[in-house]
Short mmCIF file of C-alpha atoms in Angstrom, two decimals:
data_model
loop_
_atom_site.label_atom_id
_atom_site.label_comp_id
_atom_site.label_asym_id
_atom_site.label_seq_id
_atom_site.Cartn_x
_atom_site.Cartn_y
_atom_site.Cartn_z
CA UNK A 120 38.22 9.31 324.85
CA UNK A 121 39.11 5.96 324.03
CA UNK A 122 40.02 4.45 320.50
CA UNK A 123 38.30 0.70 319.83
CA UNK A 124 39.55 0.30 316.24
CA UNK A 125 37.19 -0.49 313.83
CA UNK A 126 33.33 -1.76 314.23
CA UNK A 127 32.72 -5.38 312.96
CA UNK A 128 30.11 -5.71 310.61
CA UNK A 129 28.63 -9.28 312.46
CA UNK A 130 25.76 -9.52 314.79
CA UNK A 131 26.51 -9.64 318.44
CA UNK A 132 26.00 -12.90 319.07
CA UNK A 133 28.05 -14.00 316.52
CA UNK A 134 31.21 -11.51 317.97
CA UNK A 135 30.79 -13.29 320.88
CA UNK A 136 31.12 -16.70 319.74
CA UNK A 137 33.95 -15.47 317.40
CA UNK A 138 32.59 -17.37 314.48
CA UNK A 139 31.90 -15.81 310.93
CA UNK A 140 28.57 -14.14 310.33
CA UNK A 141 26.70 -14.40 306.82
CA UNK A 142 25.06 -11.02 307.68
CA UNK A 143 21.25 -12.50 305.76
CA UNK A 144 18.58 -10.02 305.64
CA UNK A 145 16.12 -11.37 307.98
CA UNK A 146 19.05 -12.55 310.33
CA UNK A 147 22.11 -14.50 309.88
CA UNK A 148 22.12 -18.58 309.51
CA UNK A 149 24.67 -18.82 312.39
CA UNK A 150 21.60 -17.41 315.10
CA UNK A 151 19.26 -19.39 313.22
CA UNK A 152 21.04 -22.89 313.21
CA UNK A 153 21.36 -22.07 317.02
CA UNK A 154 17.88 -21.32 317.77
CA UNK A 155 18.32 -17.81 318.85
CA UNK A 156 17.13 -14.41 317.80
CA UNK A 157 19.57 -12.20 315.53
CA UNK A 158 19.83 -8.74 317.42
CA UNK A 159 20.31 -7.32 314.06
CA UNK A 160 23.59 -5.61 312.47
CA UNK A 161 25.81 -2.28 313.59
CA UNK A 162 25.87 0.65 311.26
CA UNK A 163 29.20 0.78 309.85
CA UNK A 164 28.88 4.68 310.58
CA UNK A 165 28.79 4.37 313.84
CA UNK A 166 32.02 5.79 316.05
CA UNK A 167 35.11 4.37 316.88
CA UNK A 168 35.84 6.57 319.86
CA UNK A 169 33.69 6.24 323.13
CA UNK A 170 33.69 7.99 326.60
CA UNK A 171 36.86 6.92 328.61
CA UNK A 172 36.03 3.54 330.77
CA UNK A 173 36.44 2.73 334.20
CA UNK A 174 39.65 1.47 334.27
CA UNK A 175 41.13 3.87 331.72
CA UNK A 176 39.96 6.93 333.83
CA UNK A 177 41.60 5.57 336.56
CA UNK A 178 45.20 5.25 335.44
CA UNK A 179 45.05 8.92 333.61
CA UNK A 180 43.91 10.08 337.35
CA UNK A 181 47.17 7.79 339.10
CA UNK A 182 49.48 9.75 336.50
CA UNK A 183 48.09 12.96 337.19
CA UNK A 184 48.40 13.03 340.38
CA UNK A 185 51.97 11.95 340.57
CA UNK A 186 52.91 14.70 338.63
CA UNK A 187 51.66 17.33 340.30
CA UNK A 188 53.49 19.47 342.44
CA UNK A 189 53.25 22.70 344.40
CA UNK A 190 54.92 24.86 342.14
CA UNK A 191 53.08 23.16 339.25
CA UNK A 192 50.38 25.80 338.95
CA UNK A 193 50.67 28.95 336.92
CA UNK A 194 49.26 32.55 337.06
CA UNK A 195 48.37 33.13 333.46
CA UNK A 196 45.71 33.75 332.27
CA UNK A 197 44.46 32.54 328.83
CA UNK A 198 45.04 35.13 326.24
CA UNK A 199 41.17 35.46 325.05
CA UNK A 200 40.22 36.21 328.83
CA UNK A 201 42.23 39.24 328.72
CA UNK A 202 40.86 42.71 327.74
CA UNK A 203 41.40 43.74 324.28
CA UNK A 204 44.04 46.58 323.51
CA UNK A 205 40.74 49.48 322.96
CA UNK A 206 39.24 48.93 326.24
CA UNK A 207 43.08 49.05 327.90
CA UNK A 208 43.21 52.22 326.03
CA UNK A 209 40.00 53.56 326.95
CA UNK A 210 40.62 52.81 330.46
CA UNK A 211 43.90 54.69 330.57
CA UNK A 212 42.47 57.59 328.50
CA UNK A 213 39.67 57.83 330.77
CA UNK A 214 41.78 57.98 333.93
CA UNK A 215 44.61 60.17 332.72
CA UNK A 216 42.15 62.48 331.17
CA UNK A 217 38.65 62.65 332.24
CA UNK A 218 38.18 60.83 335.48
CA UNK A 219 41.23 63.13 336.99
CA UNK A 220 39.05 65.50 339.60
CA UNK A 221 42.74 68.08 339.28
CA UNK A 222 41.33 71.26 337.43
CA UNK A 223 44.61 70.79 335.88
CA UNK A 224 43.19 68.38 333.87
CA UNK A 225 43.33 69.07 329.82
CA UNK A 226 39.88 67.84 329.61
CA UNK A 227 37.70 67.99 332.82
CA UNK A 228 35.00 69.19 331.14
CA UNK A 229 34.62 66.58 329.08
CA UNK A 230 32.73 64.54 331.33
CA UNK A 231 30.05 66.72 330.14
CA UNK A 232 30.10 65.10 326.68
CA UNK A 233 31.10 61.57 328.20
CA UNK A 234 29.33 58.53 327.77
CA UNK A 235 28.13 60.13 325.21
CA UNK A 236 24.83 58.71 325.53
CA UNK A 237 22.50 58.04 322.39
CA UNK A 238 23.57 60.55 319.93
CA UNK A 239 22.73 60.46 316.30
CA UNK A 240 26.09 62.04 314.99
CA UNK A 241 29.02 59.83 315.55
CA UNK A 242 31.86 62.65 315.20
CA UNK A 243 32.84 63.06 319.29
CA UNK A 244 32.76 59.09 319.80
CA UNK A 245 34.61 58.32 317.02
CA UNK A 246 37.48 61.02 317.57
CA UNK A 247 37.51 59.63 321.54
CA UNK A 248 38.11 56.36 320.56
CA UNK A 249 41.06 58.17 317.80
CA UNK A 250 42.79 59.37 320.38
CA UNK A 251 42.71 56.92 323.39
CA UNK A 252 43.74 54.38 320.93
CA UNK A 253 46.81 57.08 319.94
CA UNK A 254 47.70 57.53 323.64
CA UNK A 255 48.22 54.07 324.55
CA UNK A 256 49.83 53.83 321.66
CA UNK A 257 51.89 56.55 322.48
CA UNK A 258 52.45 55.26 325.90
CA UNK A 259 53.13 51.84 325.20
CA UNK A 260 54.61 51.68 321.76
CA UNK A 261 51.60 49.86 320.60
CA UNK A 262 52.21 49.42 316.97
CA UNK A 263 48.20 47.68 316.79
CA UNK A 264 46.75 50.26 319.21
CA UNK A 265 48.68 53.03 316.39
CA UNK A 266 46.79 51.19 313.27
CA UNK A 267 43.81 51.07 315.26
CA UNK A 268 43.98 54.97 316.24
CA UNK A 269 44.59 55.88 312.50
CA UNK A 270 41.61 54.05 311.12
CA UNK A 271 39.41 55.97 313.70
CA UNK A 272 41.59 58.80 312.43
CA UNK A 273 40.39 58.20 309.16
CA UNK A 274 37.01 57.72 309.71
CA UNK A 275 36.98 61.39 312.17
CA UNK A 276 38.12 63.31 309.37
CA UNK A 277 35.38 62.40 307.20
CA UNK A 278 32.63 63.09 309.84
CA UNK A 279 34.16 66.45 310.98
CA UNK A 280 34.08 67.60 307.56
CA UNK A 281 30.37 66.57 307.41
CA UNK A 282 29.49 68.51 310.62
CA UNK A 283 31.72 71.56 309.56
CA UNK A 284 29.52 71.70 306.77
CA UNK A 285 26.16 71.44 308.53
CA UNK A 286 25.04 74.63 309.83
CA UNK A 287 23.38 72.69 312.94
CA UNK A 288 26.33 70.20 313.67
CA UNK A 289 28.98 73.18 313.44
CA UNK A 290 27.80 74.90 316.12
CA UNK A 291 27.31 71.80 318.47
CA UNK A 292 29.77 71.69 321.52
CA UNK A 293 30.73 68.69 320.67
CA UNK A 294 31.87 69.54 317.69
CA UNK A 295 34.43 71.71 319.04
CA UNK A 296 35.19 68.98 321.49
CA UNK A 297 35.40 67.10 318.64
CA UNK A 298 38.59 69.47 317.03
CA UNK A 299 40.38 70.19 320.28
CA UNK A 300 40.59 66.46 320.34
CA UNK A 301 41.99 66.04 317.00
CA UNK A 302 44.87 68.25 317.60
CA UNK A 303 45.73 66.13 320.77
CA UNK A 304 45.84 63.48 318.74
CA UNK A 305 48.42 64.75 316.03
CA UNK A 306 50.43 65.53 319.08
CA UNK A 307 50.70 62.22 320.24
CA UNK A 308 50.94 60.31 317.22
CA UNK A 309 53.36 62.92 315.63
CA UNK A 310 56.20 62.51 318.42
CA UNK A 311 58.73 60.78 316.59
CA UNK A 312 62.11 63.69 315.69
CA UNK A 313 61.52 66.75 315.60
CA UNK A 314 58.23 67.52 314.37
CA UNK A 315 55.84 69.90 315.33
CA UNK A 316 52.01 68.53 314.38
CA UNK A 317 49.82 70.72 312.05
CA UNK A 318 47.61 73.20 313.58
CA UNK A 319 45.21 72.88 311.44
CA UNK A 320 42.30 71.27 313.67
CA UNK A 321 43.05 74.38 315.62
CA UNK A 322 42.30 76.74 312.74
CA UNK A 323 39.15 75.47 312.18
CA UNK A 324 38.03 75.37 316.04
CA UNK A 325 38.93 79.22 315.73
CA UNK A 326 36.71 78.93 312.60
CA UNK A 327 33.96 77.57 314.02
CA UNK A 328 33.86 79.96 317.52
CA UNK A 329 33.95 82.90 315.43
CA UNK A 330 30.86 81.21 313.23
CA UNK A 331 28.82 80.89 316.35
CA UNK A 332 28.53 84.65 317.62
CA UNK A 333 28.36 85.90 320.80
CA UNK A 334 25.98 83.94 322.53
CA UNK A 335 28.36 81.39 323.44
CA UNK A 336 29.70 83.71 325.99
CA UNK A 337 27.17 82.80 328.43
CA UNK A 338 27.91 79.11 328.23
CA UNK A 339 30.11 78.00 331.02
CA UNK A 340 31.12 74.94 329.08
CA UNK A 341 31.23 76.61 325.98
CA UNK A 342 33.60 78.97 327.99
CA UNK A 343 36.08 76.50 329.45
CA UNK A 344 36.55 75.06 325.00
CA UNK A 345 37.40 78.59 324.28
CA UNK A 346 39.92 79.02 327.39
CA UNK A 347 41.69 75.56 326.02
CA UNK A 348 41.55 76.58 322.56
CA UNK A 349 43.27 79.89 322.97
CA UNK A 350 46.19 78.03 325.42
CA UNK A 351 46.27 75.71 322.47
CA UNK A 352 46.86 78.34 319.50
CA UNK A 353 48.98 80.73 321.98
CA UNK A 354 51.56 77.76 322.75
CA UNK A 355 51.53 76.26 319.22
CA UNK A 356 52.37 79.65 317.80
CA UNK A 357 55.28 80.06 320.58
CA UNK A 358 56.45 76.43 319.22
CA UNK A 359 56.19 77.62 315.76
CA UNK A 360 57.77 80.91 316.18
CA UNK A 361 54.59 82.49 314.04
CA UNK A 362 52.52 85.22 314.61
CA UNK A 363 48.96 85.04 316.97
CA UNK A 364 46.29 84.76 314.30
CA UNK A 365 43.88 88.05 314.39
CA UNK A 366 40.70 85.73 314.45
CA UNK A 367 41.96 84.86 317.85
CA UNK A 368 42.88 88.49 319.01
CA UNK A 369 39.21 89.12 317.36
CA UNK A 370 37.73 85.93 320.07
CA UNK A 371 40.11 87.49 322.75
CA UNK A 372 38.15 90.97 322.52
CA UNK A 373 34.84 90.09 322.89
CA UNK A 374 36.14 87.47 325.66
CA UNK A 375 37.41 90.19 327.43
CA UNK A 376 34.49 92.25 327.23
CA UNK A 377 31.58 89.80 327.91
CA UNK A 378 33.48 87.89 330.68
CA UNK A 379 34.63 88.02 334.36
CA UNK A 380 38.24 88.02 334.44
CA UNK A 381 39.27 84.93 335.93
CA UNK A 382 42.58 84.56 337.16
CA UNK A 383 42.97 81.70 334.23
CA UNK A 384 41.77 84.33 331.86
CA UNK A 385 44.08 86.99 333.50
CA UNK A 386 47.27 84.46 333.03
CA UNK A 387 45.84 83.61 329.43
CA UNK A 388 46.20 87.35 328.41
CA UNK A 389 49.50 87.43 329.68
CA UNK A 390 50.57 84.85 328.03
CA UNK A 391 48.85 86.47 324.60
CA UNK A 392 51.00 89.31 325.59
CA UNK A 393 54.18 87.44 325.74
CA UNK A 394 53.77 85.51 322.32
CA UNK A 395 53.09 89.21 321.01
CA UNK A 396 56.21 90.33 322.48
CA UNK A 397 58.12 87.97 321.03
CA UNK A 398 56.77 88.79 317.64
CA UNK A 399 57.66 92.21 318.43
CA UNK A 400 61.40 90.72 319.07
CA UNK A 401 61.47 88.77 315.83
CA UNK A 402 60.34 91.77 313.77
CA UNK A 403 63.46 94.21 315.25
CA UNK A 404 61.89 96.06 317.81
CA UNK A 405 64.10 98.45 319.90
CA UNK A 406 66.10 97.13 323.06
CA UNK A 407 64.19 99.93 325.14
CA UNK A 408 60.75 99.47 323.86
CA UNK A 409 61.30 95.62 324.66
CA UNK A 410 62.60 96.07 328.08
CA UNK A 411 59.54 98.51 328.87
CA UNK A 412 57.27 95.73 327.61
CA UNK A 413 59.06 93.05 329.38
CA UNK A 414 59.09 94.90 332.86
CA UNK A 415 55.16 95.75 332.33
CA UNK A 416 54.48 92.21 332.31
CA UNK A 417 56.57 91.55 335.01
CA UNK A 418 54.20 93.69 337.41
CA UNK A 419 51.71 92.30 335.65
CA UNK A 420 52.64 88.88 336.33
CA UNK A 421 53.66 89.67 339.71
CA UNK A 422 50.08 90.81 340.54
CA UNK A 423 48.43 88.00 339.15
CA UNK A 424 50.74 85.77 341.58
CA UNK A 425 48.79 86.89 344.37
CA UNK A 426 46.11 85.01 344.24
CA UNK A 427 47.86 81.54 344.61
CA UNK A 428 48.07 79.66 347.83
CA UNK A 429 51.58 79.90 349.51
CA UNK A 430 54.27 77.88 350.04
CA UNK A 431 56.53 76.37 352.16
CA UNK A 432 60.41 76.84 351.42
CA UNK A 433 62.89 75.58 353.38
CA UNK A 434 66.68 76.42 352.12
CA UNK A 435 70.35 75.47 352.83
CA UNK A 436 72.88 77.82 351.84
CA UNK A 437 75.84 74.59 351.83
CA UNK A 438 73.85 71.72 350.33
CA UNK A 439 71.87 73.64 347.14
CA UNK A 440 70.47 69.96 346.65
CA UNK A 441 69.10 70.08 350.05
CA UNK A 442 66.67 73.09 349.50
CA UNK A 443 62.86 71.94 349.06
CA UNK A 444 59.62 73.98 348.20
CA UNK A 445 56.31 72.10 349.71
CA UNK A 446 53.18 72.79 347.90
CA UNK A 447 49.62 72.17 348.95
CA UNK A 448 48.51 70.28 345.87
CA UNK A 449 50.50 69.15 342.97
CA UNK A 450 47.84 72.00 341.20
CA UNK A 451 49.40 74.30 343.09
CA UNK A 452 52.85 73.79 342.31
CA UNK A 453 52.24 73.55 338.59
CA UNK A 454 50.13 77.14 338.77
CA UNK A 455 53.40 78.38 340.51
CA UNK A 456 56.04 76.99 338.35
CA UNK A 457 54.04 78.08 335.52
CA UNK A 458 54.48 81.67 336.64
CA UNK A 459 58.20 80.89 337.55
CA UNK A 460 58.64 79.94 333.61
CA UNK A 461 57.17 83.06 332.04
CA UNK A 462 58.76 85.18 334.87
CA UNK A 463 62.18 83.67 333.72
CA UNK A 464 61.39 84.32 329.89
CA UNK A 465 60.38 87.95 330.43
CA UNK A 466 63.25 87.96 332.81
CA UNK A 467 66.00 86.69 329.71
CA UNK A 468 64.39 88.91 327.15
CA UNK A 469 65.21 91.80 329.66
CA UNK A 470 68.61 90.35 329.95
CA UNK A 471 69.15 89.82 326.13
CA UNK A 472 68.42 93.30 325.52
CA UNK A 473 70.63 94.79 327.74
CA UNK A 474 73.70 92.96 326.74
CA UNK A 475 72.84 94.31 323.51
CA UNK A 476 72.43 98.08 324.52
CA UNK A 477 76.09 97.80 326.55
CA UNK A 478 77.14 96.48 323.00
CA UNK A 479 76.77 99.91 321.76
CA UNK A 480 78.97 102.33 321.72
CA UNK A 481 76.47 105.58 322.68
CA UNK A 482 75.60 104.15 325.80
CA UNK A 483 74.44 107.03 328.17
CA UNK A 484 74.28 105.30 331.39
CA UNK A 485 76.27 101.92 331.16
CA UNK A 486 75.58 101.13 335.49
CA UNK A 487 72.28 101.48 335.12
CA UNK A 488 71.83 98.83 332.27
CA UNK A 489 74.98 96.55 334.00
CA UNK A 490 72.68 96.39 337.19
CA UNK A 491 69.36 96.04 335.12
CA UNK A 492 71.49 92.84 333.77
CA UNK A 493 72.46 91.85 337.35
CA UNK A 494 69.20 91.80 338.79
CA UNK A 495 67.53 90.06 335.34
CA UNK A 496 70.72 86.79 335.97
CA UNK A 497 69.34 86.64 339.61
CA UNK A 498 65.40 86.50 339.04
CA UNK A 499 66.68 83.69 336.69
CA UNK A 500 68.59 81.43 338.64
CA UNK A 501 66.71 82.65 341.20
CA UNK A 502 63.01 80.58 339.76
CA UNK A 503 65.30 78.15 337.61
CA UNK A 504 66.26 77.39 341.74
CA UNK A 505 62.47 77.46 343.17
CA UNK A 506 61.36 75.21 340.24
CA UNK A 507 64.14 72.58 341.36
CA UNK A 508 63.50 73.06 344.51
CA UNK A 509 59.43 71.98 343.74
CA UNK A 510 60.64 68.65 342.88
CA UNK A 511 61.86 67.55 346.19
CA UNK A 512 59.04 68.18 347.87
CA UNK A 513 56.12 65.92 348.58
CA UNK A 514 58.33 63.23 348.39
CA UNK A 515 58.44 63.31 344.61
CA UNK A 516 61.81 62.97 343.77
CA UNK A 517 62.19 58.46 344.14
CA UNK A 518 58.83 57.79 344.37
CA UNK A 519 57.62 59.70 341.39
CA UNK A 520 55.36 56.47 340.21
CA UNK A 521 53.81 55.90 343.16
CA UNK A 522 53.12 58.95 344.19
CA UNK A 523 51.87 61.38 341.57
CA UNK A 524 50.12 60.68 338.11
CA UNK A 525 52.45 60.12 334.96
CA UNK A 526 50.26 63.52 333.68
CA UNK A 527 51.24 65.02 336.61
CA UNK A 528 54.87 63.86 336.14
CA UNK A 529 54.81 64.92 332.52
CA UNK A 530 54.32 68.10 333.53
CA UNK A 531 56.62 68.68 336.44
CA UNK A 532 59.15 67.50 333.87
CA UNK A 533 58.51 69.74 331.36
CA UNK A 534 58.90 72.77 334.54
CA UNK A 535 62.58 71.32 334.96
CA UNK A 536 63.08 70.96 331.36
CA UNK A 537 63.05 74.65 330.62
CA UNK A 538 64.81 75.38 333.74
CA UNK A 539 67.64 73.49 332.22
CA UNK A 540 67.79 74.87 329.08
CA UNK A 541 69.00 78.58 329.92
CA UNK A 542 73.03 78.05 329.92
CA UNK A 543 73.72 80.66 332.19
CA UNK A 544 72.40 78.78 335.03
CA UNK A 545 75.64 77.50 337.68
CA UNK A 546 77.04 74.36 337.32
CA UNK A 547 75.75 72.72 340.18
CA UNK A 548 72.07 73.91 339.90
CA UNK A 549 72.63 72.32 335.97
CA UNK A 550 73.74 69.08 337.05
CA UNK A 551 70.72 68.97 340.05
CA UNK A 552 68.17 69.72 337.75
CA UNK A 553 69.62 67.21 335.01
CA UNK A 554 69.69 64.18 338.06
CA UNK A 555 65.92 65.13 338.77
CA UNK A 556 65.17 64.75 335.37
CA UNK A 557 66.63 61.98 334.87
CA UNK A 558 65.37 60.37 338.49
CA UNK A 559 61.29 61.20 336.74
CA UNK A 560 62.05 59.60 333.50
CA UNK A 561 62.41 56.52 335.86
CA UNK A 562 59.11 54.08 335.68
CA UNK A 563 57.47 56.06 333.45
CA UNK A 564 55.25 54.01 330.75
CA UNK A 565 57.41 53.11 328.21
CA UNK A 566 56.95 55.61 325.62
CA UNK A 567 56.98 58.54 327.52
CA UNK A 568 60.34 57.39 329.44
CA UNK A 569 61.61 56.65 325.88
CA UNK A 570 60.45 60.12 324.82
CA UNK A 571 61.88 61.68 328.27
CA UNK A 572 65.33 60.02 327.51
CA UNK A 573 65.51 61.07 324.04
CA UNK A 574 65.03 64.59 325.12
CA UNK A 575 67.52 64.18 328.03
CA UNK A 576 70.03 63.29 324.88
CA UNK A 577 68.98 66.35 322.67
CA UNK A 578 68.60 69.66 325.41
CA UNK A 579 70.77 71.81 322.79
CA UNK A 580 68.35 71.32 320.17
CA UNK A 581 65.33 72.89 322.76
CA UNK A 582 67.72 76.00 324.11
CA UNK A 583 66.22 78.38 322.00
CA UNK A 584 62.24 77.17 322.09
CA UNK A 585 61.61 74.83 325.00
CA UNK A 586 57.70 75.30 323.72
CA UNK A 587 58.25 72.42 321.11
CA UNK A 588 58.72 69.84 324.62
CA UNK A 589 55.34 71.40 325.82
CA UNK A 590 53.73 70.53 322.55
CA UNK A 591 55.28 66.47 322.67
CA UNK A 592 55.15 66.00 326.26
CA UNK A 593 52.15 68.51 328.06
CA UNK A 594 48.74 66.90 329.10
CA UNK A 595 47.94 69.64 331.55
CA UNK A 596 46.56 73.02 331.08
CA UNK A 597 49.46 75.38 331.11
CA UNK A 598 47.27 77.91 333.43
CA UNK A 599 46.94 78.87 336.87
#
């Protein structure tokens, strides 16, 4: 645009003989005296600013082009091209969680319920869009993905107690969904220290199967909520160090009697049995009745092993850091070190127990016991080994990022994690598993390598309930 100052109120005839224009009605004297027609008068409103002209364009072109160069151009991208933070976050929380094909997946089944289609409750979209906006901003230290998330937060709370309260919405699917979802999102937002989030969204999913009856047995999806909601409760209660509610020894009953036993069901009652055992630890038990209990779940455990693919092992007596376990899939090696870690729990409970019993004085056979001990230190460094050993295989171990998920590496983390917590591992297997911990941390998001460092920094505080990582840092189904 060009500037050409202010309009002159005289004719144009009168401009351009530069004389001064009486500006009459009819026409001014000056055309008149001249014999010549007055053209009339501009309107004062008109603009000062026109399109560039000729010549003008022309120089702004010359100027241009002498100040371009080749490294002139730039790959940014204007800010309101770019997608806004919810539909990063739905992307991620879509392909860590839903689009995964792995079985491992915390919510494969929830491509049942997604898009959700035209629905005329609001709860299951509204808690989705919760807790992808909490994940992103969990994984990026999004402080406006975190407001966003807790204004859908908000919002969910108020529509689940509406459909809690409607005898058609509470026994929806998606209702359920809806819950399971909730409590994922308390675990992501409530990271920060050492807290453990509430359990109360899974209460009330335990409320609401119970409510139903037993028809829901026969649905297959219906079937797959209830296997995640009982992992849910099981490990939460291991994290909390509190007893398994009854409702859910109630649900696993008539589970157990109206269902096939899966191997995932078959590793999900073992698990029940292990929290129980526990309990029975915390409330005084005997040494012997615990050890009996302990080794019955070792068989147990042991048989339930057998139906997982093999693997390949290769190991080197000299170089411990040179030993690698190859699995097929990275499902398979999660389903295996899965049953390493409650083999090595049962295993130190067994261990535990007889140091105790050698304590006492009235010991009738002390060799026995000493070589129960023996065997119980071996089977643990023994998995604690074949868990460390899973990480160097598949070329994990330096290409973690490129190679594998970061759900996949949470979880593989998590493995190594508790392996590293039981002190009476050797010193070189504890310094192998810390360097593989820390090599995984590397190129993570940002808030889950923050999260992975600041557990690096604080392994004393985990020794005696490694559950409480599971709880921050698992997005997999901790099943075979």
């Amino acid at each position: 645009m060009v500037y050409r100052g202010k309009p002159s109120k005289s004719c144009r005839n009168c401009r351009r003989r530069d004389i001064k224009c009486d500006r009459k009605l009819n026409g001014c004297s000056q055309c008149s005296r001249a014999n010549i027609s007055c053209p009339g008068y501009p309107n004062p409103s008109d603009l000062i600013i026109c399109d560039e002209t000729s010549s003008t364009i022309d120089k702004r072109r010359r100027a241009e082009i002498s100040l371009i160069s080749p490294h002139s151009f730039t790959d940014s991208i204007p800010a309101r091209l770019l997608p806004s933070i919810e539909i990063h976050a739905k992307n991620l929380f879509i392909s860590q969680y839903v689009a995964d094909t792995d079985k491992a997946n915390l919510f494969t089944y929830m491509r049942v319920f997604w898009p959700p289609g035209t629905v005329k409750f609001p709860l299951l979209s509204t808690v989705v869009k919760a807790v992808w906006l909490a994940f992103f901003s969990f994984s990026h230290q999004s402080s406006p993905g975190l407001h966003d998330a807790r204004v859908n937060y908000g919002s969910a709370l108020m529509l689940t107690t509406t459909a809690i309260q409607s005898p058609t919405e509470a026994k929806e699917n998606s209702t359920l969904m809806s819950l399971l979802l909730l409590s994922v999102y308390e675990r992501l937002v409530y990271w920060e220290g050492n807290i453990i989030p509430s359990n109360a969204h899974l209460r009330g999913a335990l409320g609401l199967v119970l409510y139903r009856g037993g028809s829901q047995f026969s649905d297959p999806i219906r079937m797959n909520m209830l296997l995640g909601l009982c992992e849910f409760i099981i490990l939460d209660c291991l994290a909390h160090e509190t007893d398994i509610p009854q409702d859910l020894l109630i649900l696993k009953s008539r589970v157990m009697d109206d269902a096939d036993l899966s191997p995932k069901w078959r590793f999900l009652e073992l698990l029940l049995e292990y929290a129980q055992l526990k309990e029975m630890q915390r409330y005084g038990v005997s040494p012997a009745m615990l050890i009996s209990e302990a080794v019955r779940l070792m068989s147990k455990l042991e048989d339930i092993s057998h139906v997982l693919p093999p693997f390949a092992c290769r190991k080197d007596m000299r170089r411990l850091e040179a030993a690698s376990i190859t699995h097929p899939d990275h499902n398979t090696r999660r389903s295996w070190n899965n049953i390493r870690i409650i083999r090595v729990l049962l295993a130190d409970i067994i261990r535990e127990q007889c140091t105790k019993i050698l304590g006492d004085l009235d010991i009738t056979d002390p060799a026995l016991i000493n070589q129960q001990l023996q065997e119980c230190i071996c089977i643990i460094v023994s998995a604690c080994s074949e868990i460390c050993s899973s990480a160097s295989g598949n070329g994990i171990i330096g290409t973690a990022s490129q190679n594998v998920s970061s759900v996949q590496i949470s979880t593989l983390f998590f493995h190594l994690y508790a392996a590293y917590t039981f002190a009476i591992l050797p010193l070189e297997l504890k310094q192998l598993l810390h360097q593989r911990l820390r090599d995984l941390s590397e190129g993570q998001f940002p808030g889950i390598q923050r999260l992975m460092n600041q557990l690096l920094r604080e392994t004393s505080a985990y020794e005696k309930n490694f559950w409480k990582v599971w709880l921050r840092l698992g997005k997999e189904n901790f099943s075979i």
